[in-house]
CSV table of C-alpha atoms in Angstrom, one decimal:
chain,number,residue,atom,x,y,z
A,557,LEU,CA,119.6,-16.8,-40.1
A,558,ALA,CA,122.0,-19.6,-39.1
A,559,GLU,CA,119.2,-22.1,-39.3
A,560,LYS,CA,118.0,-21.0,-42.7
A,561,VAL,CA,121.2,-20.3,-44.6
A,562,ALA,CA,123.9,-22.8,-45.5
A,563,PRO,CA,127.3,-22.2,-43.9
A,564,GLN,CA,128.9,-21.7,-47.3
A,565,THR,CA,126.4,-19.0,-48.1
A,566,THR,CA,127.0,-17.3,-44.8
A,567,PHE,CA,130.8,-17.4,-45.5
A,568,LEU,CA,130.3,-15.9,-49.0
A,569,ILE,CA,128.1,-13.1,-47.7
A,570,LEU,CA,130.6,-12.2,-44.9
A,571,GLY,CA,133.5,-12.4,-47.4
A,572,ALA,CA,131.7,-10.0,-49.7
A,573,LEU,CA,131.1,-7.6,-46.8
A,574,SER,CA,134.7,-7.8,-45.8
A,575,ALA,CA,135.9,-7.1,-49.3
A,576,GLY,CA,133.7,-4.1,-49.4
A,577,LEU,CA,135.2,-2.9,-46.2
A,578,ALA,CA,138.7,-3.5,-47.5
A,579,LEU,CA,137.9,-1.4,-50.6
A,580,PHE,CA,136.6,1.4,-48.5
A,581,ALA,CA,139.9,1.3,-46.4
A,582,ALA,CA,141.9,1.4,-49.6
A,583,TRP,CA,140.0,4.4,-50.9
A,584,LYS,CA,141.5,6.7,-48.2
A,585,PRO,CA,139.2,9.7,-48.6
A,586,ALA,CA,141.0,13.0,-48.5
A,587,ALA,CA,138.5,14.3,-45.9
A,588,VAL,CA,139.9,11.8,-43.5
A,589,TYR,CA,143.5,11.3,-44.5
A,590,ALA,CA,144.7,14.6,-45.9
A,591,HIS,CA,147.5,16.2,-44.0
A,592,VAL,CA,147.5,13.6,-41.2
A,593,TYR,CA,151.3,13.3,-41.0
A,594,ASP,CA,152.3,16.9,-41.9
A,595,GLN,CA,153.5,17.8,-38.4
A,596,PRO,CA,156.9,16.5,-37.2
A,597,MET,CA,155.4,15.0,-34.1
A,598,ALA,CA,152.9,13.0,-36.2
A,599,LYS,CA,155.7,11.1,-38.0
A,600,GLY,CA,156.6,9.3,-34.8
A,601,GLY,CA,159.7,7.3,-34.0
A,602,ASP,CA,160.1,3.8,-32.7
A,603,VAL,CA,157.3,1.9,-31.0
A,604,TRP,CA,158.4,2.5,-27.4
A,605,SER,CA,158.9,6.3,-27.9
A,606,ASP,CA,155.4,6.4,-29.3
A,607,VAL,CA,154.0,4.4,-26.4
A,608,ARG,CA,155.8,6.7,-23.9
A,609,ARG,CA,154.4,9.8,-25.6
A,610,LEU,CA,150.9,8.3,-25.5
A,611,VAL,CA,151.1,7.4,-21.8
A,612,ARG,CA,152.4,10.8,-20.9
A,613,THR,CA,149.3,12.5,-22.5
A,614,ARG,CA,146.9,12.9,-19.6
A,615,ALA,CA,144.0,13.8,-21.9
A,616,ILE,CA,143.7,10.2,-23.2
A,617,TYR,CA,142.8,8.6,-19.8
A,618,ALA,CA,139.1,9.6,-19.7
A,619,PRO,CA,138.5,8.5,-23.4
A,620,ILE,CA,140.1,5.1,-22.5
A,621,LEU,CA,138.1,4.8,-19.3
A,622,LEU,CA,134.7,5.7,-20.8
A,623,PRO,CA,134.4,2.8,-23.2
A,624,PHE,CA,135.6,0.5,-20.4
A,625,LEU,CA,132.7,1.6,-18.2
A,626,TYR,CA,130.3,1.7,-21.1
A,627,ASN,CA,131.1,-1.9,-22.0
A,628,PHE,CA,130.9,-3.1,-18.4
A,629,THR,CA,127.6,-4.8,-18.7
A,630,PRO,CA,127.7,-8.1,-16.8
A,631,GLY,CA,124.2,-9.2,-17.8
A,632,PHE,CA,124.7,-8.6,-21.5
A,633,SER,CA,126.7,-11.6,-22.7
A,634,THR,CA,126.4,-15.1,-21.2
A,635,PRO,CA,123.6,-14.2,-18.7
A,636,LEU,CA,121.6,-12.9,-21.6
A,637,GLN,CA,122.0,-16.1,-23.5
A,638,PHE,CA,120.7,-18.1,-20.4
A,639,HIS,CA,117.8,-15.6,-20.0
A,640,ILE,CA,116.8,-16.0,-23.7
A,641,THR,CA,116.9,-19.8,-23.6
A,642,ASN,CA,115.7,-20.5,-20.1
A,643,GLU,CA,113.3,-17.7,-19.3
A,644,LEU,CA,112.0,-16.8,-22.8
A,645,HIS,CA,112.1,-20.4,-24.0
A,646,ALA,CA,113.7,-19.4,-27.3
A,647,PRO,CA,116.1,-21.5,-29.3
A,648,PRO,CA,119.8,-20.8,-28.8
A,649,SER,CA,119.9,-19.2,-32.3
A,650,ALA,CA,117.8,-16.4,-31.0
A,651,TYR,CA,120.8,-15.2,-29.0
A,652,GLY,CA,122.9,-15.1,-32.2
A,653,ASP,CA,120.0,-13.4,-34.1
A,654,PHE,CA,119.8,-10.7,-31.3
A,655,PHE,CA,123.4,-9.8,-31.4
A,656,SER,CA,123.6,-9.9,-35.2
A,657,LEU,CA,120.7,-7.4,-35.4
A,658,TYR,CA,122.1,-5.4,-32.5
A,659,TYR,CA,125.4,-4.8,-34.2
A,660,LEU,CA,123.8,-4.4,-37.6
A,661,GLY,CA,121.8,-1.5,-36.0
A,662,PHE,CA,125.2,0.3,-35.4
A,663,THR,CA,125.8,0.7,-39.1
A,664,PRO,CA,123.3,3.5,-40.1
A,665,PHE,CA,124.3,5.6,-37.1
A,666,PHE,CA,128.0,5.2,-37.8
A,667,LEU,CA,127.3,6.8,-41.2
A,668,LEU,CA,124.9,9.3,-39.7
A,669,TYR,CA,127.5,10.4,-37.1
A,670,GLY,CA,130.0,11.1,-39.8
A,671,TRP,CA,127.4,13.5,-41.3
A,672,LEU,CA,126.3,15.0,-37.9
A,673,VAL,CA,129.8,15.7,-36.6
A,674,LYS,CA,130.2,18.4,-39.3
A,675,ARG,CA,126.9,20.1,-38.5
A,676,VAL,CA,126.3,19.7,-34.7
A,677,SER,CA,128.5,20.6,-31.8
A,678,PHE,CA,130.6,17.7,-30.6
A,679,ARG,CA,129.6,18.6,-27.0
A,680,ILE,CA,125.9,18.1,-27.9
A,681,LEU,CA,126.7,14.8,-29.7
A,682,LEU,CA,128.8,13.5,-26.7
A,683,TRP,CA,126.2,14.3,-24.0
A,684,THR,CA,123.3,13.0,-26.2
A,685,GLY,CA,125.2,9.8,-26.9
A,686,VAL,CA,125.9,9.2,-23.2
A,687,ALA,CA,122.3,10.0,-22.2
A,688,ILE,CA,120.8,7.7,-24.9
A,689,ALA,CA,123.2,4.9,-25.0
A,690,GLY,CA,123.8,4.6,-21.3
A,691,PRO,CA,120.5,3.2,-20.1
A,692,ASN,CA,119.9,1.5,-23.5
A,693,ILE,CA,120.0,-2.1,-22.2
A,694,ALA,CA,118.0,-1.4,-19.1
A,695,ILE,CA,114.8,-2.5,-20.9
A,696,LEU,CA,116.0,-6.1,-21.2
A,697,PRO,CA,114.5,-7.3,-18.0
A,698,PHE,CA,111.1,-6.1,-19.1
A,699,ILE,CA,111.1,-8.1,-22.4
A,700,HIS,CA,109.1,-11.2,-22.0
A,701,SER,CA,109.2,-12.8,-25.5
A,702,ALA,CA,111.9,-13.7,-27.9
A,703,GLY,CA,110.0,-11.9,-30.7
A,704,THR,CA,110.0,-8.6,-28.9
A,705,LEU,CA,113.7,-9.1,-28.1
A,706,ILE,CA,114.6,-9.7,-31.7
A,707,ALA,CA,112.4,-6.8,-32.8
A,708,LEU,CA,114.1,-4.4,-30.4
A,709,ALA,CA,117.7,-5.6,-31.2
A,710,ALA,CA,118.4,-3.2,-34.2
A,711,PRO,CA,116.9,-0.1,-32.5
A,712,MET,CA,118.9,-0.9,-29.3
A,713,GLY,CA,122.1,-1.2,-31.4
A,714,ALA,CA,121.3,2.1,-33.2
A,715,LEU,CA,121.0,3.8,-29.8
A,716,ALA,CA,124.2,2.2,-28.5
A,717,ALA,CA,126.0,3.4,-31.7
A,718,ILE,CA,125.4,7.0,-30.9
A,719,GLY,CA,127.3,6.7,-27.6
A,720,TRP,CA,130.1,4.5,-29.1
A,721,CYS,CA,130.7,7.0,-32.0
A,722,ALA,CA,130.9,9.9,-29.5
A,723,PHE,CA,133.4,7.9,-27.3
A,724,CYS,CA,135.6,7.1,-30.3
A,725,ASP,CA,135.5,10.7,-31.5
A,726,LEU,CA,136.5,11.9,-28.0
A,727,ALA,CA,139.4,9.5,-28.0
A,728,ILE,CA,140.6,10.6,-31.4
A,729,ARG,CA,140.3,14.3,-30.5
A,730,SER,CA,142.3,13.8,-27.3
A,731,CYS,CA,145.1,11.9,-28.9
A,732,PRO,CA,148.5,13.3,-29.9
A,733,GLN,CA,149.0,13.5,-33.7
A,734,GLY,CA,150.2,10.2,-35.2
A,735,LEU,CA,149.1,8.0,-32.3
A,736,GLN,CA,145.4,7.6,-33.1
A,737,GLY,CA,145.8,4.0,-34.1
A,738,THR,CA,147.6,3.1,-30.9
A,739,LEU,CA,145.0,4.9,-28.8
A,740,MET,CA,142.1,3.2,-30.7
A,741,LEU,CA,143.7,-0.1,-30.0
A,742,LEU,CA,143.5,0.7,-26.2
A,743,VAL,CA,140.0,2.1,-26.5
A,744,THR,CA,138.5,-0.9,-28.3
A,745,ALA,CA,140.4,-3.4,-26.2
């Protein structure tokens, strides 16, 4: 895409997507935000008292550790770029194309998870997400062409999204009221 589209066009496309995301955030659907701060503990105090309350909650440690272990993939970043360019003899832009499609594959399953979580047990979603997303990138050593890699990028992202949604959901469910934003900062860091 970077080789075929002018930088100004790319900037405008991403700006439009960001504006759409900002409008969605400003919408604040009642299904998500209704009665969030009704309880006295959800109102919070100063920053340090909130951090102390979060650290004292033992239920958050596993949801913080799971994404850390899930994202510990030493062969997925720079080594993958070298594999694509040196072993598959693809242009460096194939690396960017792969990750663009990989993360684009997350989007439909983020939306699907919002629908599924109301209809399927969270326990089933969590274990399914771990089972599917965990070995997701294990197929990378068996891919021998850049075309195959690009073709599998979006499905790989979709499978990874199932696990990521379940991990974030577990973190939010484990968090004390009013501290979800602070916890998600730790989860995504």
